[in-house]
Amino acid sequence: MSSTTDPRGFSKAFLTANAWLVYLFFYAPIILLVVYSFSGDKLVGRWGGFTLDWYRAFAKDDNVQGALWVSVQVAIVSTLVSVVLGTLAALALERFKFRGQKVFDALLYLPIIIPDVTMAVMLLMFFSQFFNVIDSVLGLTLSKDISTVIISHIAFNISFVSIVVRARLEGMDQRLEEAASDLYASRWKAFRFVTFPQIIPGIAGGALLALTLSLDDVVIAQFVSGPGSTTLPVYVFGLIRKGVSPLINAVSVVMLVASVLLVMLSLLAQRNSEDKDQKVNDENEDDDQEVSSGSSSLSEMSIN
Amino acid sequence: MVDTESVNGSPVTPELEKAAERADSRRGFLLALPALGFLTLFFATPLVIVAIYSFATRNRFGGTDLSGWNLDSYRRLGEPIVRDILYRSLFLAFITTVICLIFAYPFSYYLATRKESVRNIMLVFVMIPFWTNFLVRNYAWRVLLGNGGPLSQATEAVGLGETSILFTPTAVVLGLVYGYLPFMVLPLYASIERIDWRLVEASRDLYASGWTSFRKIILPLSMPGVIAGSILVFIPSLGAYVTPELLGGAKTTLLGSYIVTQFLTARNWPAGAALSMVLMIVMLITTIIYFRKDGKTL
């Protein structure tokens, strides 16, 4: 970027104004929501003096608490399982060649690009069909409960975790692994002591993404949850459809804070990994492939 | 990574190498197996079931008759109600994409041309809304646009009278733009940031106007970002369910909501399955075209 290519005059003013406008658009609704969650007025969106009543109501509401607990369980279990399966899948695709690899790669991409509604419909039909088969073969009567929600969330989270971990594996200096095996490290040892420590930021990033997506999902959970396994977003969605209330404001702000915390954590994880990359770069400066890996993994993660 | 030296120091023969390759392939497959098994059972099988149901018939009891396959559910696409919903969804998704592009392009350009320290901070502030709970972000607009809500109060104070755009297509587009704008910004930013600015300098040295060098150099070079961003906004907008449910009215039923109704209210599973297939095929075609043209920019 030099001075001859810098926009000047009108275009510069336009670009700056547009940037502020976009940020205003991004943040004004969120900030207003937070402000109004402290409002004493029973009407949503009117200021009636500062109060914490709605947060107290949130803490007391059994339905909300129950749904919150379901969401937390679903998020944690589905994240743990998909982190293990997704990381193994990433390793298989990045470090091995096997038959059916292309098909597996495609299968792994599909849950990411498929629309929520389609995925929800698919899983609903699958579970009802599956339960019918179990019922007629084993005589067991199964129904939708928390496990169907967990399975569904694993089904889309595996793909997201594997994409993030793959980006990390791709950006990693493969010569380190080669050096390890040149020094007679077994494949397992090379993984345990060389590859694994290097991809931890990727795994952490994938896990945080999985947690966020699990807590974000309304559509799929709405289709596959049973009577006692309503997640918090599904419950809140139901409430909003009946009408807005200051209680929903408070619940929303709690969900907002949770997701902002998760963003901060994942940005922190990324920052740390980039610092490490930077150190590697300082040590061997001729390696310019590495320089781009930090920023490309950032954009890759953000897009997915 | 195939080891070319055998571990015990004996000479490497082609047979040994083959055996090592096979063992490697087996190990790779075993690593992939848990995810492969899970996705085959809980993703590929459901996909096949939807495809089968889309050719079935709904029986009188609200159940589904699997014998006697036919295309009736797909023929329903020609019915005025379904056709209107389809056109409306395509139209709103298109408008959403265009609006996102109009605001995101100059924004990403601005972002990409900042100093690195400023740019990183600005990017973080794009990421935060991007990762924030989608339902909450939609709800925020419901509060903002509500009757007698903040926006209405503001326009009234200025003397424009009350605004009531909640439950209209405008509100839906607003919500969709809000939800998916970061999807447009990030790939655009990535492709503009990669541009070799010496090309722009060269064009300016050759007396190209700012507008000409934008049109002839910056725009073509950022095209991969434009395409990627447009696909990333268009596809989820087309299948949107939460946003039209919360911000739209009865007259703005979109494809996503209509599919859900077919399952949860109308109990017409074959019709819902057929529409889901249509949605998925549109999505697959766009993605394949994109990957064919330019697979590496994402």
XYZ file of C-alpha atoms in Angstrom:
602
model
C 0.000 0.000 0.000
C 1.564 3.282 -0.966
C 0.369 6.850 -1.129
C -0.418 6.676 -4.849
C -2.992 3.938 -4.284
C -4.524 5.403 -1.145
C -8.049 6.614 -1.731
C -8.379 10.361 -1.325
C -11.029 12.997 -0.922
C -14.557 11.819 -1.481
C -13.800 8.091 -1.723
C -11.801 8.183 1.493
C -14.654 9.887 3.336
C -17.123 7.447 1.848
C -15.086 4.395 2.899
C -14.641 5.677 6.441
C -18.311 6.567 6.811
C -19.373 3.176 5.464
C -17.089 1.394 7.936
C -18.596 3.264 10.882
C -22.071 2.586 9.566
C -21.384 -1.163 9.350
C -20.064 -1.226 12.902
C -23.060 0.752 14.113
C -25.316 -1.747 12.360
C -23.461 -4.667 13.973
C -23.462 -3.360 17.508
C -26.454 -1.063 18.030
C -29.056 -3.872 18.284
C -26.908 -5.934 20.651
C -26.115 -2.977 22.900
C -29.744 -1.870 23.014
C -30.778 -5.405 23.960
C -28.340 -5.394 26.876
C -29.524 -1.939 27.994
C -33.210 -2.874 27.891
C -32.620 -6.077 29.843
C -32.016 -3.792 32.839
C -35.167 -1.775 32.247
C -37.923 -1.786 34.860
C -40.714 -1.346 32.306
C -42.849 -4.400 31.613
C -42.985 -3.457 27.954
C -39.948 -4.605 26.032
C -37.997 -1.726 24.516
C -39.178 1.015 26.865
C -36.951 2.417 29.557
C -38.437 2.247 33.056
C -35.543 2.725 35.436
C -32.723 0.343 36.313
C -33.631 -3.057 37.697
C -32.170 -6.548 38.071
C -35.634 -8.114 38.401
C -35.492 -9.931 35.072
C -32.214 -11.603 35.950
C -33.723 -12.689 39.266
C -36.696 -14.080 37.359
C -34.233 -15.891 35.094
C -32.508 -17.491 38.075
C -35.852 -18.606 39.517
C -37.552 -19.870 36.373
C -37.454 -23.685 36.487
C -38.223 -24.136 32.782
C -35.380 -21.865 31.757
C -32.986 -23.493 34.210
C -33.937 -26.972 32.994
C -33.478 -25.996 29.353
C -30.156 -24.362 30.191
C -28.957 -27.551 31.842
C -29.990 -29.630 28.801
C -28.117 -27.220 26.521
C -24.970 -27.398 28.612
C -25.031 -31.204 28.637
C -25.662 -31.407 24.902
C -22.919 -28.886 24.144
C -20.298 -30.571 26.318
C -20.966 -34.172 25.295
C -21.330 -33.409 21.591
C -18.158 -31.302 21.654
C -16.099 -33.993 23.369
C -17.194 -36.725 20.965
C -16.845 -34.590 17.845
C -13.411 -33.335 18.878
C -12.122 -36.922 19.096
C -13.800 -38.115 15.882
C -13.050 -34.898 13.996
C -9.369 -34.860 14.945
C -8.920 -38.510 13.934
C -10.644 -37.771 10.634
C -8.399 -34.748 10.051
C -5.275 -36.820 10.712
C -6.474 -39.572 8.391
C -7.113 -37.100 5.580
C -3.997 -34.979 5.976
C -1.376 -37.575 6.830
C -2.517 -40.824 5.186
C -3.643 -42.089 1.827
C -6.374 -44.708 1.837
C -9.050 -46.053 -0.424
C -12.313 -44.159 -0.357
C -10.539 -41.030 0.856
C -12.281 -38.761 -1.658
C -15.709 -40.069 -0.720
C -14.931 -39.587 2.957
C -13.729 -36.038 2.268
C -16.979 -35.208 0.463
C -19.097 -36.808 3.194
C -17.262 -34.686 5.739
C -18.013 -31.465 3.826
C -21.719 -32.071 3.327
C -22.966 -31.365 6.877
C -21.321 -27.927 6.645
C -22.950 -26.792 3.435
C -26.335 -28.423 3.894
C -29.050 -25.995 5.102
C -30.141 -26.364 8.750
C -33.714 -27.084 7.799
C -32.743 -29.942 5.497
C -30.488 -31.472 8.111
C -33.253 -31.183 10.713
C -35.749 -32.871 8.402
C -33.294 -35.652 7.572
C -32.593 -36.456 11.194
C -36.257 -36.309 12.215
C -37.179 -38.831 9.518
C -34.188 -40.997 10.319
C -34.951 -41.237 14.029
C -38.621 -41.993 13.523
C -37.743 -44.682 10.960
C -34.967 -46.048 13.159
C -37.232 -46.214 16.211
C -39.824 -48.107 14.154
C -37.240 -50.681 13.141
C -35.967 -51.081 16.713
C -39.540 -51.404 17.919
C -40.437 -54.142 15.453
C -37.176 -56.064 15.780
C -36.342 -55.757 19.462
C -39.698 -54.694 20.863
C -38.077 -51.670 22.489
C -39.991 -48.426 22.417
C -37.565 -45.567 21.981
C -38.429 -41.918 21.745
C -36.684 -38.646 21.093
C -34.769 -37.442 24.111
C -31.487 -35.754 24.937
C -29.447 -38.459 23.206
C -31.039 -37.748 19.829
C -30.106 -34.071 20.224
C -26.534 -35.018 21.153
C -26.202 -37.379 18.170
C -27.519 -34.707 15.805
C -25.093 -32.111 17.113
C -22.177 -34.539 16.782
C -23.268 -35.164 13.182
C -22.581 -31.551 12.190
C -19.783 -30.778 14.653
C -17.421 -33.541 13.448
C -17.089 -31.711 10.138
C -16.380 -28.309 11.667
C -13.778 -29.703 14.065
C -12.041 -31.625 11.300
C -11.862 -28.544 9.056
C -10.211 -26.459 11.758
C -7.760 -29.213 12.727
C -6.960 -29.884 9.060
C -6.123 -26.218 8.531
C -3.708 -26.482 11.422
C -2.141 -29.707 10.118
C -1.769 -28.163 6.689
C -0.066 -25.079 8.068
C 2.303 -27.149 10.190
C 5.905 -27.652 9.182
C 5.950 -31.286 8.044
C 9.745 -31.394 8.221
C 9.417 -31.658 11.998
C 7.576 -34.979 11.656
C 10.077 -36.152 9.067
C 12.923 -35.225 11.391
C 11.301 -37.233 14.177
C 11.003 -40.325 12.011
C 14.548 -39.853 10.744
C 15.563 -40.055 14.384
C 13.830 -43.446 14.637
C 10.699 -42.218 16.382
C 7.807 -44.594 15.737
C 4.803 -43.131 14.025
C 2.945 -43.008 17.331
C 5.842 -41.323 19.095
C 6.209 -38.785 16.298
C 2.514 -38.021 16.694
C 2.567 -37.925 20.484
C 5.612 -35.678 20.835
C 5.734 -33.676 17.617
C 2.401 -33.476 15.808
C 0.003 -33.433 18.745
C 1.573 -30.513 20.661
C 1.552 -28.531 17.413
C -2.109 -29.079 16.616
C -3.433 -28.402 20.131
C -4.435 -24.816 19.182
C -6.373 -26.254 16.239
C -8.115 -28.785 18.451
C -8.941 -26.079 20.998
C -10.263 -23.840 18.228
C -12.358 -26.690 16.865
C -13.745 -27.467 20.310
C -14.747 -23.846 20.904
C -16.394 -23.712 17.492
C -18.285 -26.935 18.264
C -19.467 -25.548 21.624
C -20.622 -22.322 19.946
C -22.470 -24.116 17.163
C -24.154 -26.500 19.580
C -25.372 -23.619 21.744
C -26.438 -21.746 18.589
C -28.607 -24.423 17.048
C -32.376 -23.957 17.152
C -33.723 -25.630 14.048
C -32.203 -29.091 14.366
C -32.765 -29.308 18.116
C -36.385 -28.287 17.624
C -36.917 -31.283 15.364
C -35.051 -33.941 17.295
C -35.669 -33.035 20.952
C -38.296 -34.835 22.993
C -40.665 -33.432 25.637
C -38.090 -33.376 28.440
C -35.069 -32.466 26.361
C -35.815 -28.949 25.147
C -32.609 -26.965 24.764
C -32.410 -23.324 25.840
C -32.494 -21.870 22.291
C -35.523 -24.027 21.426
C -37.297 -22.954 24.608
C -36.487 -19.284 24.038
C -37.539 -19.542 20.398
C -40.891 -20.896 21.535
C -41.264 -18.053 24.046
C -40.412 -15.382 21.459
C -42.988 -16.739 19.054
C -45.622 -16.273 21.739
C -44.431 -12.717 22.295
C -41.516 -10.723 23.602
C -40.998 -10.211 27.325
C -38.336 -8.634 29.522
C -37.499 -12.119 30.827
C -36.428 -13.130 27.300
C -34.234 -10.015 27.227
C -32.416 -11.255 30.309
C -32.075 -14.830 29.015
C -30.804 -13.487 25.673
C -28.197 -11.359 27.388
C -26.975 -14.401 29.318
C -26.676 -16.340 26.035
C -24.969 -13.323 24.481
C -22.384 -13.155 27.249
C -21.720 -16.892 26.922
C -21.075 -16.633 23.197
C -18.897 -13.523 23.515
C -16.810 -15.361 26.128
C -16.382 -18.256 23.700
C -15.279 -15.863 20.923
C -12.751 -14.263 23.220
C -11.376 -17.672 24.193
C -11.032 -18.812 20.603
C -9.377 -15.557 19.554
C -6.986 -16.015 22.451
C -6.231 -19.592 21.402
C -5.544 -18.325 17.888
C -3.361 -15.476 19.111
C -1.217 -17.910 21.096
C -0.793 -20.263 18.178
C 0.156 -17.386 15.884
C 2.743 -16.190 18.364
C 4.262 -19.652 18.278
C 4.260 -19.665 14.483
C 5.948 -16.307 14.620
C 8.725 -17.715 16.791
C 9.275 -20.587 14.382
C 9.485 -18.032 11.607
C 12.014 -15.918 13.398
C 14.188 -18.973 13.688
C 14.129 -19.869 10.009
C 13.378 -16.721 8.174
C 13.715 -18.055 4.659
C 10.564 -20.090 5.165
C 7.909 -17.798 3.752
C 5.277 -20.504 3.415
C 4.808 -20.435 7.143
C 4.121 -16.698 7.229
C 0.822 -17.057 5.460
C -0.364 -20.028 7.507
C -1.348 -17.948 10.529
C -3.543 -15.526 8.678
C -5.017 -18.113 6.334
C -6.085 -20.339 9.197
C -7.735 -17.307 10.769
C -9.833 -16.579 7.740
C -10.548 -20.242 7.185
C -11.820 -20.617 10.707
C -13.900 -17.537 10.546
C -15.575 -18.499 7.308
C -16.569 -21.846 8.604
C 4.402 -39.730 3.983
C 5.759 -43.115 3.024
C 8.924 -44.199 4.709
C 11.567 -44.898 2.122
C 14.017 -46.431 4.562
C 13.096 -49.576 6.388
C 13.584 -49.412 10.120
C 15.961 -52.339 10.615
C 18.388 -51.144 7.977
C 17.798 -53.905 5.456
C 17.652 -52.738 1.840
C 14.322 -51.399 0.673
C 12.718 -53.662 -1.875
C 9.654 -52.771 -3.931
C 7.706 -55.500 -2.085
C 8.554 -54.035 1.289
C 7.604 -50.605 0.084
C 4.263 -51.913 -1.195
C 3.609 -53.641 2.115
C 4.455 -50.453 4.005
C 2.106 -48.506 1.777
C -0.677 -50.999 2.391
C -0.117 -50.889 6.138
C -0.201 -47.105 5.960
C -3.414 -47.141 3.998
C -4.958 -49.495 6.551
C -3.942 -47.238 9.422
C -5.371 -44.188 7.677
C -8.649 -45.977 7.112
C -8.808 -47.082 10.751
C -8.306 -43.493 11.897
C -11.102 -42.337 9.623
C -13.390 -45.198 10.600
C -15.118 -43.773 13.712
C -16.106 -40.544 11.944
C -16.935 -42.423 8.758
C -19.161 -44.874 10.629
C -20.907 -42.132 12.562
C -21.567 -40.003 9.490
C -22.707 -42.970 7.419
C -25.272 -43.939 10.028
C -26.402 -40.504 11.159
C -25.888 -38.414 8.041
C -25.741 -40.472 4.832
C -28.585 -42.803 5.852
C -30.912 -39.908 6.811
C -30.089 -38.323 3.452
C -31.134 -41.479 1.618
C -34.331 -41.712 3.693
C -35.325 -38.152 2.737
C -34.652 -38.945 -0.916
C -36.866 -42.060 -0.707
C -39.671 -40.244 1.123
C -39.734 -37.484 -1.465
C -41.057 -40.040 -3.969
C -43.640 -41.524 -1.600
C -47.296 -40.601 -1.035
C -49.025 -39.264 2.036
C -51.874 -41.547 3.077
C -55.221 -40.565 4.554
C -54.060 -40.990 8.141
C -51.187 -38.547 7.895
C -48.747 -41.418 7.578
C -46.645 -42.183 4.558
C -47.218 -44.852 1.958
C -43.870 -46.061 0.690
C -45.146 -48.385 -2.034
C -45.887 -46.956 -5.440
C -43.285 -44.331 -6.053
C -44.294 -41.199 -7.904
C -43.305 -37.625 -8.584
C -46.431 -36.050 -7.062
C -44.501 -34.251 -4.333
C -42.237 -32.664 -6.918
C -45.209 -31.727 -9.091
C -46.480 -29.651 -6.182
C -43.690 -27.216 -6.974
C -45.874 -26.059 -9.851
C -48.810 -25.224 -7.549
C -49.302 -21.457 -7.140
C -48.818 -21.472 -3.341
C -45.575 -23.404 -3.432
C -44.344 -21.547 -6.494
C -44.973 -18.179 -4.845
C -43.059 -19.274 -1.762
C -40.194 -20.504 -3.895
C -40.004 -17.271 -5.899
C -40.318 -15.147 -2.771
C -37.495 -17.070 -1.073
C -35.246 -16.742 -4.113
C -36.064 -13.044 -4.403
C -35.452 -12.216 -0.735
C -32.231 -14.267 -0.687
C -31.075 -12.396 -3.797
C -31.907 -8.961 -2.333
C -30.129 -9.931 0.891
C -27.027 -10.960 -1.058
C -26.973 -7.716 -3.068
C -27.380 -5.528 0.024
C -24.635 -7.453 1.834
C -22.366 -6.986 -1.178
C -23.046 -3.243 -1.388
C -22.078 -2.653 2.230
C -19.447 -5.366 2.641
C -17.328 -4.511 -0.398
C -16.317 -0.962 0.608
C -16.087 -2.146 4.203
C -13.715 -5.006 3.356
C -11.712 -2.711 1.122
C -11.344 -0.239 3.973
C -10.401 -3.086 6.326
C -7.822 -4.565 3.942
C -6.104 -1.216 3.402
C -5.605 -0.373 7.089
C -2.349 -0.786 8.985
C -1.970 -4.303 10.310
C -2.481 -3.382 13.972
C -5.682 -1.449 13.226
C -6.859 -4.146 10.854
C -6.567 -6.912 13.452
C -8.633 -4.962 15.964
C -11.248 -4.181 13.318
C -11.390 -7.865 12.360
C -12.006 -8.907 15.956
C -14.989 -6.565 16.017
C -16.355 -8.291 12.917
C -15.827 -11.711 14.481
C -17.762 -10.956 17.667
C -21.181 -10.496 16.044
C -20.323 -13.361 13.687
C -19.944 -15.804 16.571
C -22.723 -14.362 18.711
C -25.796 -16.516 19.176
C -27.917 -16.275 16.035
C -31.253 -16.470 17.846
C -30.236 -13.661 20.189
C -29.193 -11.473 17.260
C -32.575 -11.970 15.618
C -34.363 -11.327 18.876
C -32.460 -8.041 19.252
C -34.077 -6.845 16.016
C -37.471 -7.971 17.221
C -37.010 -5.700 20.242
C -35.566 -2.884 18.158
C -38.328 -2.900 15.547
C -41.214 -3.685 17.892
C -44.316 -1.524 18.204
C -43.337 1.464 20.320
C -39.808 0.075 20.430
C -36.554 2.026 20.244
C -36.644 2.611 16.486
C -40.238 3.750 16.587
C -39.484 6.089 19.492
C -36.541 7.523 17.578
C -38.462 8.183 14.360
C -41.321 9.668 16.340
C -38.975 12.001 18.158
C -37.569 13.209 14.854
C -41.084 13.764 13.601
C -41.329 10.954 11.084
C -44.099 9.206 12.947
C -44.143 5.604 14.182
C -42.397 2.972 12.124
C -43.972 -0.406 11.814
C -41.780 -2.568 9.625
C -41.856 -5.582 11.958
C -43.546 -8.600 10.323
C -42.884 -7.294 6.806
C -40.453 -8.583 4.149
C -38.285 -5.521 4.879
C -37.767 -6.728 8.433
C -36.885 -10.212 7.175
C -34.285 -8.828 4.762
C -32.899 -6.611 7.529
C -32.574 -9.612 9.829
C -30.965 -11.744 7.126
C -28.470 -9.014 6.235
C -27.660 -8.646 9.918
C -27.197 -12.380 10.310
C -25.096 -13.043 7.229
C -23.137 -9.821 6.581
C -19.981 -11.258 8.212
C -20.155 -14.194 5.767
C -19.733 -11.626 2.992
C -17.104 -9.505 4.737
C -14.642 -12.263 5.598
C -14.055 -13.850 2.157
C -14.078 -10.386 0.530
C -11.511 -9.163 3.001
C -9.385 -12.265 2.419
C -9.329 -11.750 -1.347
C -8.783 -7.970 -1.305
C -6.002 -8.291 1.242
C -4.162 -10.674 -1.089
C -4.116 -8.235 -4.009
C -0.662 -7.248 -5.211
C -0.849 -3.476 -4.804
C 2.073 -2.945 -7.160
C -0.351 -3.687 -9.987
C -2.556 -0.832 -8.838
C 0.477 1.458 -8.533
C 1.566 0.510 -12.028
C -1.865 1.372 -13.413
C -1.815 4.731 -11.661
C 1.658 5.409 -13.040
C 0.181 4.804 -16.468
C -2.368 7.560 -15.756
C -5.352 5.333 -15.026
C -7.918 7.150 -12.909
C -8.767 5.745 -9.490
C -12.030 4.452 -10.869
C -10.382 2.792 -13.876
C -7.773 0.981 -11.799
C -10.522 -0.154 -9.441
C -12.623 -1.462 -12.309
C -9.778 -3.056 -14.266
C -7.570 -4.379 -11.472
C -9.025 -4.442 -7.964
C -12.494 -5.663 -8.893
C -11.379 -8.576 -11.125
C -8.768 -9.669 -8.592
C -11.317 -9.656 -5.774
C -13.899 -11.586 -7.785
C -13.216 -14.917 -5.984
C -14.161 -13.170 -2.728
C -17.298 -11.699 -4.279
C -18.407 -15.122 -5.493
C -17.540 -16.947 -2.275
C -19.262 -14.302 -0.144
C -22.358 -14.280 -2.334
C -22.706 -18.063 -2.098
C -22.155 -17.995 1.659
C -24.936 -15.404 2.053
C -27.344 -16.665 -0.588
C -27.529 -20.315 0.517
C -28.353 -19.825 4.200
C -30.742 -16.974 3.298
C -32.606 -19.273 0.950
C -33.055 -21.891 3.663
C -33.593 -19.411 6.504
C -36.124 -20.408 9.110
C -35.472 -18.570 12.371
C -35.304 -15.048 10.893
C -38.565 -15.150 8.875
C -40.293 -16.872 11.823
C -39.317 -14.090 14.226
C -39.332 -10.997 12.017
C -41.685 -11.918 9.174
C -45.432 -12.101 9.104
C -47.943 -14.615 7.846
C -47.623 -13.243 4.326
C -43.877 -13.700 4.175
C -43.667 -17.485 4.531
C -40.356 -18.602 3.100
C -39.145 -21.982 1.939
C -37.575 -22.931 5.280
C -40.709 -22.188 7.291
C -42.885 -23.912 4.716
C -40.814 -27.108 4.942
C -41.061 -27.046 8.730
C -44.843 -26.600 8.502
C -45.095 -29.611 6.207
C -43.461 -31.728 8.890
C -44.735 -30.365 12.176
C -48.208 -29.104 11.247
C -49.467 -30.430 7.917
C -47.924 -33.870 8.493
C -47.158 -34.172 4.810
C -43.738 -35.755 4.997
C -43.328 -36.524 1.280
C -44.006 -32.883 0.344
C -41.569 -31.638 2.969
C -38.974 -34.175 1.866
C -39.300 -33.143 -1.787
C -38.867 -29.459 -0.930
C -35.835 -30.272 1.238
C -34.358 -32.142 -1.698
C -34.908 -29.106 -3.946
C -33.218 -26.853 -1.395
C -30.317 -29.241 -1.091
C -29.882 -29.636 -4.848
C -29.777 -25.846 -5.341
C -27.176 -25.688 -2.602
C -25.096 -28.532 -4.048
C -25.105 -27.099 -7.575
C -23.920 -23.677 -6.395
C -21.201 -25.206 -4.233
C -19.963 -27.503 -6.987
C -19.837 -24.633 -9.489
C -17.887 -22.642 -6.954
C -15.387 -25.387 -6.181
C -14.901 -26.119 -9.882
C -14.128 -22.505 -10.639
C -11.964 -21.615 -7.741
C -11.525 -24.107 -4.975
C -8.702 -22.578 -3.044
C -9.896 -19.173 -1.969
C -12.078 -20.201 0.937
